[in-house]
Tab-separated table of N, CA, C and O and ligand atoms in Angstrom:
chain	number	residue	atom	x	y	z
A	1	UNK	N	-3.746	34.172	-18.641
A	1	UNK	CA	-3.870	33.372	-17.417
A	1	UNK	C	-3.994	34.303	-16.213
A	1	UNK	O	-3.035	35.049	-16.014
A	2	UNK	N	-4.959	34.364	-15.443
A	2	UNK	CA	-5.586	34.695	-14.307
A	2	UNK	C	-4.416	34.218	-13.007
A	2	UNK	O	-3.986	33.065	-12.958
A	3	UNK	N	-4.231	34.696	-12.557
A	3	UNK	CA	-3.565	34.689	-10.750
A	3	UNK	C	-4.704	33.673	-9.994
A	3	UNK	O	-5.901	33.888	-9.809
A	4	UNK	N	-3.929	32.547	-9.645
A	4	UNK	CA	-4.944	31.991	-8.251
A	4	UNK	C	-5.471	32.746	-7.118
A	4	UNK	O	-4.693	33.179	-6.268
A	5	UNK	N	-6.620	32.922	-7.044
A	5	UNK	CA	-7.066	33.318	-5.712
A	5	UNK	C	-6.824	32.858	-4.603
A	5	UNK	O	-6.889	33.567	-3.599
A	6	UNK	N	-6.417	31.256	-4.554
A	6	UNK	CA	-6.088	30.734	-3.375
A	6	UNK	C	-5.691	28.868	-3.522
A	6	UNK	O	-6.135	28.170	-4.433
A	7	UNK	N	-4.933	28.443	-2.593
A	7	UNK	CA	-5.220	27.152	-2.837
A	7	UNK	C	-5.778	26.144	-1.732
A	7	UNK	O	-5.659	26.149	-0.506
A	8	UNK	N	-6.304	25.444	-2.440
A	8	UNK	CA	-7.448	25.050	-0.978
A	8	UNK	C	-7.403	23.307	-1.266
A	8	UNK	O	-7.698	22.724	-2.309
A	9	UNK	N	-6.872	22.647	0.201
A	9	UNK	CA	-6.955	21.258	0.143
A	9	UNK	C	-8.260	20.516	-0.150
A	9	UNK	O	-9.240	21.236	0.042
A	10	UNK	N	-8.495	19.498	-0.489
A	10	UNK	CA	-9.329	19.000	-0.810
A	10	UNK	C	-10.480	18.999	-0.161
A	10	UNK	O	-11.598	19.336	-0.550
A	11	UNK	N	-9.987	18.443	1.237
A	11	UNK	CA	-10.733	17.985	2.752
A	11	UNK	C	-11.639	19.225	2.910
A	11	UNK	O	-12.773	19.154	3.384
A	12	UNK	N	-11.155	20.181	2.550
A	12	UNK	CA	-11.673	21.809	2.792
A	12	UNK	C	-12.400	21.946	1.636
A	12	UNK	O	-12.467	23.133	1.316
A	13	UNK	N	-13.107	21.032	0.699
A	13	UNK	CA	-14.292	21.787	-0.505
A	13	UNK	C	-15.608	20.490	0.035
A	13	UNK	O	-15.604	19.378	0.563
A	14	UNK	N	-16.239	21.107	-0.294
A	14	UNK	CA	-17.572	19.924	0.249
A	14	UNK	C	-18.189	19.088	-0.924
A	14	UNK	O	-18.642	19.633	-1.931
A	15	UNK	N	-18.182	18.038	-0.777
A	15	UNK	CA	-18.991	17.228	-2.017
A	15	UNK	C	-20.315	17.601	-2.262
A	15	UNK	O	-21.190	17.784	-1.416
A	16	UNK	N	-20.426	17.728	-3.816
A	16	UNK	CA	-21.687	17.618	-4.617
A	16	UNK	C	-22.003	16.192	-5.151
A	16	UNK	O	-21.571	15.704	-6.195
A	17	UNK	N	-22.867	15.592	-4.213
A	17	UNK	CA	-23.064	13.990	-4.500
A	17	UNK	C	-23.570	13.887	-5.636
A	17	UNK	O	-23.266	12.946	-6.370
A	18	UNK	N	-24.857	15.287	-6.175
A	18	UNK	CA	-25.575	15.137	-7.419
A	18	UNK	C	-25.057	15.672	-8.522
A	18	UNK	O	-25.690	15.649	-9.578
A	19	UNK	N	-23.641	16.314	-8.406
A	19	UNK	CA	-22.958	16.959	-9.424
A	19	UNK	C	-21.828	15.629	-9.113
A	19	UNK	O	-21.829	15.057	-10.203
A	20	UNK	N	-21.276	15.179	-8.586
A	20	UNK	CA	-20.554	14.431	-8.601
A	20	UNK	C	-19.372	15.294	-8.685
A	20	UNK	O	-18.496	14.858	-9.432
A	21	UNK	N	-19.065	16.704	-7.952
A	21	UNK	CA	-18.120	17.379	-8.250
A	21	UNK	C	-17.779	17.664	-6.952
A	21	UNK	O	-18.503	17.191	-6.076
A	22	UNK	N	-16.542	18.542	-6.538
A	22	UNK	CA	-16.256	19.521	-5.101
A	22	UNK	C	-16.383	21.041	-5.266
A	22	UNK	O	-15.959	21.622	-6.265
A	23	UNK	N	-16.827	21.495	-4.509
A	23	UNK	CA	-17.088	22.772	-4.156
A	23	UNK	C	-16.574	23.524	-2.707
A	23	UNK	O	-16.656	23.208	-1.520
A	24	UNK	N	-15.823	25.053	-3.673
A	24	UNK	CA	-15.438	26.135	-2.502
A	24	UNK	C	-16.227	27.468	-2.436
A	24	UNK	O	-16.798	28.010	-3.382
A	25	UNK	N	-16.163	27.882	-1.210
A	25	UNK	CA	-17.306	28.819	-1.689
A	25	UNK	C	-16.011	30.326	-1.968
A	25	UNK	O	-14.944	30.638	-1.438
A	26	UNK	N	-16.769	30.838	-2.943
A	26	UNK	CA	-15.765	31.986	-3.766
A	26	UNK	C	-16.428	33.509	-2.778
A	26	UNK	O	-17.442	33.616	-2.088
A	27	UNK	N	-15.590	34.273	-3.033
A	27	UNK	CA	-16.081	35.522	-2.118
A	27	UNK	C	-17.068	36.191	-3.106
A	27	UNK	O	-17.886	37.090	-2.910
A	28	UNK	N	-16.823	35.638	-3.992
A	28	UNK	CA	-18.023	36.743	-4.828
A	28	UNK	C	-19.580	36.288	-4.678
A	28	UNK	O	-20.506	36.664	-5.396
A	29	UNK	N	-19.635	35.574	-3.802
A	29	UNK	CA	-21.002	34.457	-3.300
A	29	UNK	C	-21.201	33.523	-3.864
A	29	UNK	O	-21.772	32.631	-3.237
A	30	UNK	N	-20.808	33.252	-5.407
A	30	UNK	CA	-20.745	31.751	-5.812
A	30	UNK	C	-20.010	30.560	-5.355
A	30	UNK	O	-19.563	30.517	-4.209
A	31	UNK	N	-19.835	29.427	-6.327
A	31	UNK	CA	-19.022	29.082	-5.473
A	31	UNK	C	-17.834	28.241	-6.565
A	31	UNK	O	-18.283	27.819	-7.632
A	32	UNK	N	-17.000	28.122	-6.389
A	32	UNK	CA	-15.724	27.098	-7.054
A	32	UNK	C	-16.558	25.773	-7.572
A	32	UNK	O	-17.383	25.166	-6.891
A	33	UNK	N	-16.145	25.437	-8.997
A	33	UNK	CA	-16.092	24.025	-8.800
A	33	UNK	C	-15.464	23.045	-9.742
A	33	UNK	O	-15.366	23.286	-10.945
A	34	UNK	N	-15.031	21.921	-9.178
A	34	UNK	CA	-14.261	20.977	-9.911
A	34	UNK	C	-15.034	19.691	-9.954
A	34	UNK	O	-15.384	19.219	-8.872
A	35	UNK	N	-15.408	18.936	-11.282
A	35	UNK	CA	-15.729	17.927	-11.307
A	35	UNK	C	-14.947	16.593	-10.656
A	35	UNK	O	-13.753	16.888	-10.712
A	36	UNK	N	-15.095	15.117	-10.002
A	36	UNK	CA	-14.128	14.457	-10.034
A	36	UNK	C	-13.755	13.594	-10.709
A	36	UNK	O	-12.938	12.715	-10.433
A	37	UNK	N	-14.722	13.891	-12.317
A	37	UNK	CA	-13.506	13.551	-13.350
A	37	UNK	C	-12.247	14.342	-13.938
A	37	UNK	O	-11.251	14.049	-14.601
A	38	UNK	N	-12.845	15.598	-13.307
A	38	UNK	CA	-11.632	16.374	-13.829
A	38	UNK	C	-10.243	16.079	-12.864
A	38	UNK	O	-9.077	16.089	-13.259
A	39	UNK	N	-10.760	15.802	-11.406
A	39	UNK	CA	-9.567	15.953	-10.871
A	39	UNK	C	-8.725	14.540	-11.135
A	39	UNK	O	-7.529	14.429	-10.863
A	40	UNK	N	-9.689	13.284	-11.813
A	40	UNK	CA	-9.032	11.871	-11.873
A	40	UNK	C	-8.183	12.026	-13.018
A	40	UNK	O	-7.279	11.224	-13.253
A	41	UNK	N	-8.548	13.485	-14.080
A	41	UNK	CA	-7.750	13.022	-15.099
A	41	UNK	C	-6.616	14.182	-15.148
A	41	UNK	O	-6.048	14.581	-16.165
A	42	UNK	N	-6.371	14.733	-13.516
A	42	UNK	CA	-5.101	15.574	-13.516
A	42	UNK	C	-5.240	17.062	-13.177
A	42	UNK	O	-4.493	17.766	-12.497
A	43	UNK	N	-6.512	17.407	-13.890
A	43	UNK	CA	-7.002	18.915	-13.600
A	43	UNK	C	-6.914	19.281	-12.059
A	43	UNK	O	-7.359	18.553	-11.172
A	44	UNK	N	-6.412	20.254	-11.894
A	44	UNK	CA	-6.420	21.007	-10.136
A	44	UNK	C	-7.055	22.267	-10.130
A	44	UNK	O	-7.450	22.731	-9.061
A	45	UNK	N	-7.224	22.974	-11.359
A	45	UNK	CA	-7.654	24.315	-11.396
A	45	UNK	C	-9.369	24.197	-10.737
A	45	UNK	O	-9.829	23.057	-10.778
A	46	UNK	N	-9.982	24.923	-10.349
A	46	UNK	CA	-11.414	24.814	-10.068
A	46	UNK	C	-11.673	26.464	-10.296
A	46	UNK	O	-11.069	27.367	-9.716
A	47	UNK	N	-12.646	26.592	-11.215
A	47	UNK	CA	-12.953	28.118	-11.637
A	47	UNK	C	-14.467	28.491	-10.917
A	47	UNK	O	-15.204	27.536	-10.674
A	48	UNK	N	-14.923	29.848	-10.580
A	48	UNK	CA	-16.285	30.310	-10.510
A	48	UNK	C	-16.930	30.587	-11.425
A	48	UNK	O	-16.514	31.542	-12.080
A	49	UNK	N	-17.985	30.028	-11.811
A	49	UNK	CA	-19.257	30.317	-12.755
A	49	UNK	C	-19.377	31.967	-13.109
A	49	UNK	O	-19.267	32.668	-14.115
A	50	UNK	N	-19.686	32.170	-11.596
A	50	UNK	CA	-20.131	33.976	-12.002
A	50	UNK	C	-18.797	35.118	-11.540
A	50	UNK	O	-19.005	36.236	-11.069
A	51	UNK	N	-17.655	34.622	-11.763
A	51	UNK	CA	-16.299	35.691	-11.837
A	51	UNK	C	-15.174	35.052	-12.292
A	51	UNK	O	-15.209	33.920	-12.775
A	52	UNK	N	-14.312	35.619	-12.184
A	52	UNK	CA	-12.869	35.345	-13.124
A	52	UNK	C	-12.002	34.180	-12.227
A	52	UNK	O	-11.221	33.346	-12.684
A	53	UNK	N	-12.371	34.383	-10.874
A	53	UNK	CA	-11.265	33.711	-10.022
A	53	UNK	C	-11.318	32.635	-9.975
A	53	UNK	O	-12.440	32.152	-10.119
A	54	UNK	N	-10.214	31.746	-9.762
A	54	UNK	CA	-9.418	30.482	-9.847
A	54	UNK	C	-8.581	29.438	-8.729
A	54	UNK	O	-7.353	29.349	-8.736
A	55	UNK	N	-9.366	28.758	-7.885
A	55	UNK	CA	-8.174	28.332	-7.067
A	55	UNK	C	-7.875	26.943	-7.257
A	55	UNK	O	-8.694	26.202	-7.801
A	56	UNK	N	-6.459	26.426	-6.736
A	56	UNK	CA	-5.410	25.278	-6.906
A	56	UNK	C	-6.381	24.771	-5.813
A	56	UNK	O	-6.750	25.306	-4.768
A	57	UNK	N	-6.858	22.886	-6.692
A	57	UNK	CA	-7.530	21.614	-5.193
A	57	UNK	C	-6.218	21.420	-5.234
A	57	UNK	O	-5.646	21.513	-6.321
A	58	UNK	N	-5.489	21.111	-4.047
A	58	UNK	CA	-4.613	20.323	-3.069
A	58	UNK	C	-5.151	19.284	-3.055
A	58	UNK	O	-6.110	19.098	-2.306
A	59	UNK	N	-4.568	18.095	-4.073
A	59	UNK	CA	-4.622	16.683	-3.262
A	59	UNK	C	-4.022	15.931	-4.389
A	59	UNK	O	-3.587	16.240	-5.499
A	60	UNK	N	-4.201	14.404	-3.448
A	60	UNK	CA	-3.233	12.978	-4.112
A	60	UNK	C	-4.143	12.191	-4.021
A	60	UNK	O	-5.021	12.522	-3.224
A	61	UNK	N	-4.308	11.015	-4.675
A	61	UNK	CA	-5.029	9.796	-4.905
A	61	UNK	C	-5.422	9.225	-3.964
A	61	UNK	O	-6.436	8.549	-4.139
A	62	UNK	N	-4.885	9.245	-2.768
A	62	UNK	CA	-4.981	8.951	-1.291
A	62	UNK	C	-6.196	10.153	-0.617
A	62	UNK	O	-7.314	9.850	-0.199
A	63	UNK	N	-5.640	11.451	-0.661
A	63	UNK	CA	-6.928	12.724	0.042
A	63	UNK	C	-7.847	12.750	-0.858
A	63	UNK	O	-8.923	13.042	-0.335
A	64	UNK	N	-7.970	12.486	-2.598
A	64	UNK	CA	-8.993	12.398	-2.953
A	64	UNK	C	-10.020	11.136	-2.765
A	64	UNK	O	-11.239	11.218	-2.612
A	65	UNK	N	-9.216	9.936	-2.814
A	65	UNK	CA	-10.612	9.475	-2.262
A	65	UNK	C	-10.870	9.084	-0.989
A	65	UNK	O	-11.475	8.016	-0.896
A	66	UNK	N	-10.483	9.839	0.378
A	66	UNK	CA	-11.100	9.913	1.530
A	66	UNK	C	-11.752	11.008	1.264
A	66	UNK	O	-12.816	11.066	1.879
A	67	UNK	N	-11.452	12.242	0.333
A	67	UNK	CA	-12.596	13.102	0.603
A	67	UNK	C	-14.046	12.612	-0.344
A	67	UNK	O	-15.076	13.073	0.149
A	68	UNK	N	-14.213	11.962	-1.306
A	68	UNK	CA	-14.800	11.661	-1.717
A	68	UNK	C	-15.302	10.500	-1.033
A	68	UNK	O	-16.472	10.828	-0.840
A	69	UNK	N	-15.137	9.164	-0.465
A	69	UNK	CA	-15.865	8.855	0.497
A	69	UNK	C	-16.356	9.398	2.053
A	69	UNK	O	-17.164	8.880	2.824
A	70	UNK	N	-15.701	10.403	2.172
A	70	UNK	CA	-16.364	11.398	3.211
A	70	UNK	C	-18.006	11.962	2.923
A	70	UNK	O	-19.065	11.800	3.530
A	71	UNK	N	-17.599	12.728	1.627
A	71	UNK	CA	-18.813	13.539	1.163
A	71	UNK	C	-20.114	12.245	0.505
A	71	UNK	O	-21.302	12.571	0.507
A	72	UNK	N	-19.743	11.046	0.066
A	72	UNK	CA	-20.742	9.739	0.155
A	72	UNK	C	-21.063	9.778	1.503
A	72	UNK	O	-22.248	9.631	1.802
A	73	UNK	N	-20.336	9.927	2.271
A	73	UNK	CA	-20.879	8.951	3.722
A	73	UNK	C	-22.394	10.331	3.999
A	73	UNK	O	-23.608	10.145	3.925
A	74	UNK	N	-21.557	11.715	4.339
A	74	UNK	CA	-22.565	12.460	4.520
A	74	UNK	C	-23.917	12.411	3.872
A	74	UNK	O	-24.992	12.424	4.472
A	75	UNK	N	-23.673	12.334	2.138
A	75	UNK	CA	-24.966	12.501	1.773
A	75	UNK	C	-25.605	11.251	1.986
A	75	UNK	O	-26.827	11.388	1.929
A	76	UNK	N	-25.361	10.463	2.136
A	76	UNK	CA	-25.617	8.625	2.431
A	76	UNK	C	-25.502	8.407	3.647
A	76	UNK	O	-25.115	7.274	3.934
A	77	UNK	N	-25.804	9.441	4.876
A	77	UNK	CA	-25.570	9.285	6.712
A	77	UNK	C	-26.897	7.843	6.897
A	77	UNK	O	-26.832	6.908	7.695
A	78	UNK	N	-27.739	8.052	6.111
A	78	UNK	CA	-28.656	7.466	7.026
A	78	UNK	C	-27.911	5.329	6.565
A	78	UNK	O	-27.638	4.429	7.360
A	79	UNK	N	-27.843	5.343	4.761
A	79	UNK	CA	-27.674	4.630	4.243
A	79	UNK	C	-26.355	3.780	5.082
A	79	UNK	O	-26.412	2.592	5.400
A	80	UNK	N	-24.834	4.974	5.422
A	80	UNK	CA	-23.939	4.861	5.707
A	80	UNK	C	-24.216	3.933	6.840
A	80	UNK	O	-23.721	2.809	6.925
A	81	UNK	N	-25.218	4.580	7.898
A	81	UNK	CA	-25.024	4.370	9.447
A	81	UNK	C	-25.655	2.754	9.490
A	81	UNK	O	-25.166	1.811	10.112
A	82	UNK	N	-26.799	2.744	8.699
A	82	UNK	CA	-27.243	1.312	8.605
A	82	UNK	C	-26.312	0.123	7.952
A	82	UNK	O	-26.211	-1.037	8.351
A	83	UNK	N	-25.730	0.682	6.952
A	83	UNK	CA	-24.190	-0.478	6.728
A	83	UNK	C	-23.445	-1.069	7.808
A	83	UNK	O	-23.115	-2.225	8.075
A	84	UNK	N	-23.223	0.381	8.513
A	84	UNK	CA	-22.078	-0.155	9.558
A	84	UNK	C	-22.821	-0.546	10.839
A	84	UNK	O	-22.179	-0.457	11.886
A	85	UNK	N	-23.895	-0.903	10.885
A	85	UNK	CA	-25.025	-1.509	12.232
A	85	UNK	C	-25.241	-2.865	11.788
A	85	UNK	O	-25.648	-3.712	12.583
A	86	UNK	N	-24.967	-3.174	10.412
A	86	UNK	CA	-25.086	-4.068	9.694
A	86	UNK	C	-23.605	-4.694	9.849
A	86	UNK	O	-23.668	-5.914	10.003
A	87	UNK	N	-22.421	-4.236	9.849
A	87	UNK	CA	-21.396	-4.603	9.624
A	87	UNK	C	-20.804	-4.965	11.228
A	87	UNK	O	-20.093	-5.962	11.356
A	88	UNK	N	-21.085	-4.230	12.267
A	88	UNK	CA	-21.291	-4.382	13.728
A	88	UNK	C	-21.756	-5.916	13.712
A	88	UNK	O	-21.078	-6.913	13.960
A	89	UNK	N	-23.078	-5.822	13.358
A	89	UNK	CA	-24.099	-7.265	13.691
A	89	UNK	C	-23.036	-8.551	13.400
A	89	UNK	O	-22.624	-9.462	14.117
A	90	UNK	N	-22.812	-8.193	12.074
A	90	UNK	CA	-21.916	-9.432	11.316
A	90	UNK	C	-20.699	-9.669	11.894
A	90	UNK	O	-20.232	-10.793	11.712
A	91	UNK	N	-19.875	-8.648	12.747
A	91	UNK	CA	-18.918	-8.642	13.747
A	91	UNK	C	-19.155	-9.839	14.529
A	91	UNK	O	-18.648	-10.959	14.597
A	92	UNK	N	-20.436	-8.996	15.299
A	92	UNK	CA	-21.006	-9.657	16.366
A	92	UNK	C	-20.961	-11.340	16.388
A	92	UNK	O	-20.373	-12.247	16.977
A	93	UNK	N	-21.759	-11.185	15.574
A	93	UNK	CA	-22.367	-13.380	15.063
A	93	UNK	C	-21.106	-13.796	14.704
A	93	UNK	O	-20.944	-14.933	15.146
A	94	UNK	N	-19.984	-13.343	14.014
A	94	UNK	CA	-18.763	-14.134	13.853
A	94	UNK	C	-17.979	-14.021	15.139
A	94	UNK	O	-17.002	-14.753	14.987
A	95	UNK	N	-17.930	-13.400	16.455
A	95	UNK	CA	-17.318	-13.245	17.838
A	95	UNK	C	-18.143	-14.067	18.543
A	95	UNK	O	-17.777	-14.610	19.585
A	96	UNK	N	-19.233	-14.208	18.064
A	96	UNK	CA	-19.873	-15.521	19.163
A	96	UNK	C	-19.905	-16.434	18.976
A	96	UNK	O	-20.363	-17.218	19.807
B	1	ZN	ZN1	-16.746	33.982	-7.872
């Protein structure tokens, strides 16, 4: 067993919408990554592809899925923004 390189909260790895995973970037220029089935079924470790190192995701059922609807909203900004112009409108017509 390898020494953690570091431990890094959730909020702090960026979503892979098409990997469906989180990502840190590792000093060796690659980058960390954890699937989020791995993290639903307990896993915290997140390893680099191209070196040995290892760091602890920081989080609870609560920071994982705001960070995971965070990283939807981004890759989905345009999709996101039209929901909630949509969800505004429907505000709207039920206040009048
Ligand atoms: Zn690395």
């Amino acid at each position: 067993m390898s020494a953690l390189y570091d431990e890094i909260d959730i909020a702090d790895c960026a979503w892979d919408a098409a990997a469906r995973a989180f990502t840190y970037p590792c000093p060796c220029g690659d980058r960390f990554a954890i699937a989020l089935d791995e993290l639903l079924g307990g896993e915290d470790i997140a390893g680099c592809p191209s070196c040995s190192l290892r760091i602890r995701v920081l989080f609870d059922e609560a920071s994982l899925e705001r960070a995971v609807a965070a990283g939807e909203a981004a890759a989905a900004a345009a999709a996101a923004a039209a929901a909630a112009a949509a969800a505004a409108a429907a505000e709207g017509a039920r206040g009048a």
